[in-house]
Amino acid sequence: MRFFLLILLAAAAFAANKSDESYERGKTLYFQNGCNNCHGSRAEGTGNYPSLANRAKGFLAYKLQTFRKGIADTPMQEMMIGFASALSDADIDAITTFLHDFHDAQTDRYDPAFQQWGDGGS
């Protein structure tokens, strides 16, 4: 039983490490391919371009694979064909991991419990 738990723990650690590597690779690809120009630096979406942060990984992968095949649902989506055509399956997996698991380091800088007392030291 201990041996089984040790193997299970090692597998979980390996999967977490692989996920972290895939997340970082996806983040690099997101910015290298210029995805941030339309979808925002935090994948929040801009103007007519949809938010991609924390979307379902399967949906994102399906869309990128469809674009890679040269298929778009709307004229607006046709611009994605050029971006997706050069992506490999591994690239799509990394980018979708980044977008699905997206977390913003900037949100950790604000502490909602912070309270300021006094007049600021006048």
PDB file of C-alpha atoms in Angstrom:
ATOM      1  CA  MET A   1       0.000   0.000   0.000  1.00  0.00           C
ATOM      2  CA  ARG A   2       2.813   2.427   0.824  1.00  0.00           C
ATOM      3  CA  PHE A   3       4.489   1.638  -2.475  1.00  0.00           C
ATOM      4  CA  PHE A   4       1.261   2.433  -4.337  1.00  0.00           C
ATOM      5  CA  LEU A   5       0.896   5.755  -2.497  1.00  0.00           C
ATOM      6  CA  LEU A   6       4.520   6.630  -3.239  1.00  0.00           C
ATOM      7  CA  ILE A   7       3.991   5.967  -6.938  1.00  0.00           C
ATOM      8  CA  LEU A   8       0.771   7.980  -6.912  1.00  0.00           C
ATOM      9  CA  LEU A   9       2.507  10.903  -5.195  1.00  0.00           C
ATOM     10  CA  ALA A  10       5.417  10.792  -7.657  1.00  0.00           C
ATOM     11  CA  ALA A  11       3.007  10.727 -10.602  1.00  0.00           C
ATOM     12  CA  ALA A  12       1.119  13.728  -9.216  1.00  0.00           C
ATOM     13  CA  ALA A  13       4.372  15.669  -8.758  1.00  0.00           C
ATOM     14  CA  PHE A  14       5.454  14.795 -12.294  1.00  0.00           C
ATOM     15  CA  ALA A  15       2.095  15.900 -13.712  1.00  0.00           C
ATOM     16  CA  ALA A  16       2.229  19.184 -11.791  1.00  0.00           C
ATOM     17  CA  ASN A  17       5.742  19.869 -13.055  1.00  0.00           C
ATOM     18  CA  LYS A  18       4.710  19.028 -16.630  1.00  0.00           C
ATOM     19  CA  SER A  19       1.685  21.309 -16.289  1.00  0.00           C
ATOM     20  CA  ASP A  20       3.889  24.164 -15.039  1.00  0.00           C
ATOM     21  CA  GLU A  21       6.260  23.689 -17.985  1.00  0.00           C
ATOM     22  CA  SER A  22       3.343  23.582 -20.416  1.00  0.00           C
ATOM     23  CA  TYR A  23       1.848  26.732 -18.827  1.00  0.00           C
ATOM     24  CA  GLU A  24       5.125  28.654 -19.192  1.00  0.00           C
ATOM     25  CA  ARG A  25       5.630  27.423 -22.769  1.00  0.00           C
ATOM     26  CA  GLY A  26       2.059  28.426 -23.612  1.00  0.00           C
ATOM     27  CA  LYS A  27       2.614  31.852 -22.089  1.00  0.00           C
ATOM     28  CA  THR A  28       5.739  32.321 -24.206  1.00  0.00           C
ATOM     29  CA  LEU A  29       3.918  31.203 -27.368  1.00  0.00           C
ATOM     30  CA  TYR A  30       0.954  33.481 -26.591  1.00  0.00           C
ATOM     31  CA  PHE A  31       3.200  36.539 -26.565  1.00  0.00           C
ATOM     32  CA  GLN A  32       5.586  35.414 -29.331  1.00  0.00           C
ATOM     33  CA  ASN A  33       2.706  34.834 -31.744  1.00  0.00           C
ATOM     34  CA  GLY A  34       1.171  38.211 -30.933  1.00  0.00           C
ATOM     35  CA  CYS A  35      -2.046  36.850 -29.438  1.00  0.00           C
ATOM     36  CA  ASN A  36      -1.869  39.638 -26.873  1.00  0.00           C
ATOM     37  CA  ASN A  37      -2.232  42.289 -29.600  1.00  0.00           C
ATOM     38  CA  CYS A  38      -5.912  41.415 -30.062  1.00  0.00           C
ATOM     39  CA  HIS A  39      -6.853  39.379 -26.984  1.00  0.00           C
ATOM     40  CA  GLY A  40      -4.975  41.515 -24.430  1.00  0.00           C
ATOM     41  CA  SER A  41      -1.911  40.978 -22.271  1.00  0.00           C
ATOM     42  CA  ARG A  42      -4.107  39.264 -19.680  1.00  0.00           C
ATOM     43  CA  ALA A  43      -6.200  37.421 -22.303  1.00  0.00           C
ATOM     44  CA  GLU A  44      -9.111  39.561 -21.160  1.00  0.00           C
ATOM     45  CA  GLY A  45     -10.288  40.393 -24.678  1.00  0.00           C
ATOM     46  CA  THR A  46     -10.268  43.809 -26.306  1.00  0.00           C
ATOM     47  CA  GLY A  47     -12.897  45.486 -28.456  1.00  0.00           C
ATOM     48  CA  ASN A  48     -14.305  42.871 -30.842  1.00  0.00           C
ATOM     49  CA  TYR A  49     -11.873  40.173 -29.735  1.00  0.00           C
ATOM     50  CA  PRO A  50     -13.059  37.620 -27.159  1.00  0.00           C
ATOM     51  CA  SER A  51     -11.666  36.961 -23.728  1.00  0.00           C
ATOM     52  CA  LEU A  52      -9.664  33.735 -23.664  1.00  0.00           C
ATOM     53  CA  ALA A  53      -8.596  33.583 -20.019  1.00  0.00           C
ATOM     54  CA  ASN A  54      -9.949  30.631 -18.043  1.00  0.00           C
ATOM     55  CA  ARG A  55     -11.973  29.240 -20.966  1.00  0.00           C
ATOM     56  CA  ALA A  56     -12.485  25.494 -21.394  1.00  0.00           C
ATOM     57  CA  LYS A  57      -9.313  23.872 -22.700  1.00  0.00           C
ATOM     58  CA  GLY A  58     -11.202  21.551 -25.055  1.00  0.00           C
ATOM     59  CA  PHE A  59     -13.094  24.438 -26.629  1.00  0.00           C
ATOM     60  CA  LEU A  60      -9.920  26.479 -27.148  1.00  0.00           C
ATOM     61  CA  ALA A  61      -8.093  23.491 -28.654  1.00  0.00           C
ATOM     62  CA  TYR A  62     -11.019  22.763 -30.971  1.00  0.00           C
ATOM     63  CA  LYS A  63     -11.077  26.355 -32.222  1.00  0.00           C
ATOM     64  CA  LEU A  64      -7.310  26.496 -32.819  1.00  0.00           C
ATOM     65  CA  GLN A  65      -7.345  23.145 -34.620  1.00  0.00           C
ATOM     66  CA  THR A  66     -10.261  24.317 -36.774  1.00  0.00           C
ATOM     67  CA  PHE A  67      -8.437  27.537 -37.644  1.00  0.00           C
ATOM     68  CA  ARG A  68      -5.311  25.530 -38.439  1.00  0.00           C
ATOM     69  CA  LYS A  69      -7.366  23.559 -40.991  1.00  0.00           C
ATOM     70  CA  GLY A  70      -8.369  26.860 -42.626  1.00  0.00           C
ATOM     71  CA  ILE A  71     -11.946  26.877 -41.351  1.00  0.00           C
ATOM     72  CA  ALA A  72     -13.542  29.945 -39.751  1.00  0.00           C
ATOM     73  CA  ASP A  73     -17.152  30.587 -38.742  1.00  0.00           C
ATOM     74  CA  THR A  74     -17.126  34.331 -39.450  1.00  0.00           C
ATOM     75  CA  PRO A  75     -15.106  36.750 -41.570  1.00  0.00           C
ATOM     76  CA  MET A  76     -13.668  38.199 -38.338  1.00  0.00           C
ATOM     77  CA  GLN A  77     -12.323  34.767 -37.358  1.00  0.00           C
ATOM     78  CA  GLU A  78     -10.556  34.340 -40.706  1.00  0.00           C
ATOM     79  CA  MET A  79      -7.587  36.322 -39.430  1.00  0.00           C
ATOM     80  CA  MET A  80      -6.929  33.490 -36.952  1.00  0.00           C
ATOM     81  CA  ILE A  81      -6.190  31.067 -39.796  1.00  0.00           C
ATOM     82  CA  GLY A  82      -2.831  32.728 -40.458  1.00  0.00           C
ATOM     83  CA  PHE A  83      -1.861  32.585 -36.803  1.00  0.00           C
ATOM     84  CA  ALA A  84      -2.992  29.003 -36.218  1.00  0.00           C
ATOM     85  CA  SER A  85      -1.650  27.483 -39.429  1.00  0.00           C
ATOM     86  CA  ALA A  86       1.898  27.228 -38.063  1.00  0.00           C
ATOM     87  CA  LEU A  87       0.922  25.759 -34.675  1.00  0.00           C
ATOM     88  CA  SER A  88       1.747  22.143 -33.879  1.00  0.00           C
ATOM     89  CA  ASP A  89      -0.405  19.943 -31.640  1.00  0.00           C
ATOM     90  CA  ALA A  90       2.115  20.524 -28.840  1.00  0.00           C
ATOM     91  CA  ASP A  91       1.887  24.301 -29.362  1.00  0.00           C
ATOM     92  CA  ILE A  92      -1.902  24.186 -29.202  1.00  0.00           C
ATOM     93  CA  ASP A  93      -1.751  22.084 -26.032  1.00  0.00           C
ATOM     94  CA  ALA A  94       0.646  24.560 -24.392  1.00  0.00           C
ATOM     95  CA  ILE A  95      -1.331  27.661 -25.401  1.00  0.00           C
ATOM     96  CA  THR A  96      -4.629  26.164 -24.266  1.00  0.00           C
ATOM     97  CA  THR A  97      -3.045  25.097 -20.966  1.00  0.00           C
ATOM     98  CA  PHE A  98      -1.874  28.684 -20.433  1.00  0.00           C
ATOM     99  CA  LEU A  99      -5.269  30.146 -21.273  1.00  0.00           C
ATOM    100  CA  HIS A 100      -7.303  27.575 -19.323  1.00  0.00           C
ATOM    101  CA  ASP A 101      -5.153  27.859 -16.179  1.00  0.00           C
ATOM    102  CA  PHE A 102      -4.531  31.597 -16.613  1.00  0.00           C
ATOM    103  CA  HIS A 103      -3.627  33.478 -13.475  1.00  0.00           C
ATOM    104  CA  ASP A 104      -2.481  37.074 -13.274  1.00  0.00           C
ATOM    105  CA  ALA A 105       0.450  37.865 -11.013  1.00  0.00           C
ATOM    106  CA  GLN A 106      -0.708  41.484 -10.770  1.00  0.00           C
ATOM    107  CA  THR A 107      -3.879  40.518  -8.934  1.00  0.00           C
ATOM    108  CA  ASP A 108      -1.754  39.202  -6.065  1.00  0.00           C
ATOM    109  CA  ARG A 109      -0.331  42.683  -5.426  1.00  0.00           C
ATOM    110  CA  TYR A 110      -3.572  44.152  -4.062  1.00  0.00           C
ATOM    111  CA  ASP A 111      -4.641  43.261  -0.562  1.00  0.00           C
ATOM    112  CA  PRO A 112      -8.365  43.986  -0.057  1.00  0.00           C
ATOM    113  CA  ALA A 113      -7.915  43.715   3.720  1.00  0.00           C
ATOM    114  CA  PHE A 114      -5.496  46.672   3.773  1.00  0.00           C
ATOM    115  CA  GLN A 115      -6.810  49.629   5.720  1.00  0.00           C
ATOM    116  CA  GLN A 116      -5.165  52.995   6.080  1.00  0.00           C
ATOM    117  CA  TRP A 117      -5.584  54.849   9.332  1.00  0.00           C
ATOM    118  CA  GLY A 118      -4.850  58.474  10.093  1.00  0.00           C
ATOM    119  CA  ASP A 119      -4.308  61.334   7.740  1.00  0.00           C
ATOM    120  CA  GLY A 120      -1.343  59.892   5.852  1.00  0.00           C
ATOM    121  CA  GLY A 121       1.343  61.463   8.034  1.00  0.00           C
ATOM    122  CA  SER A 122       0.769  65.178   7.524  1.00  0.00           C
TER     123      SER A 122
END
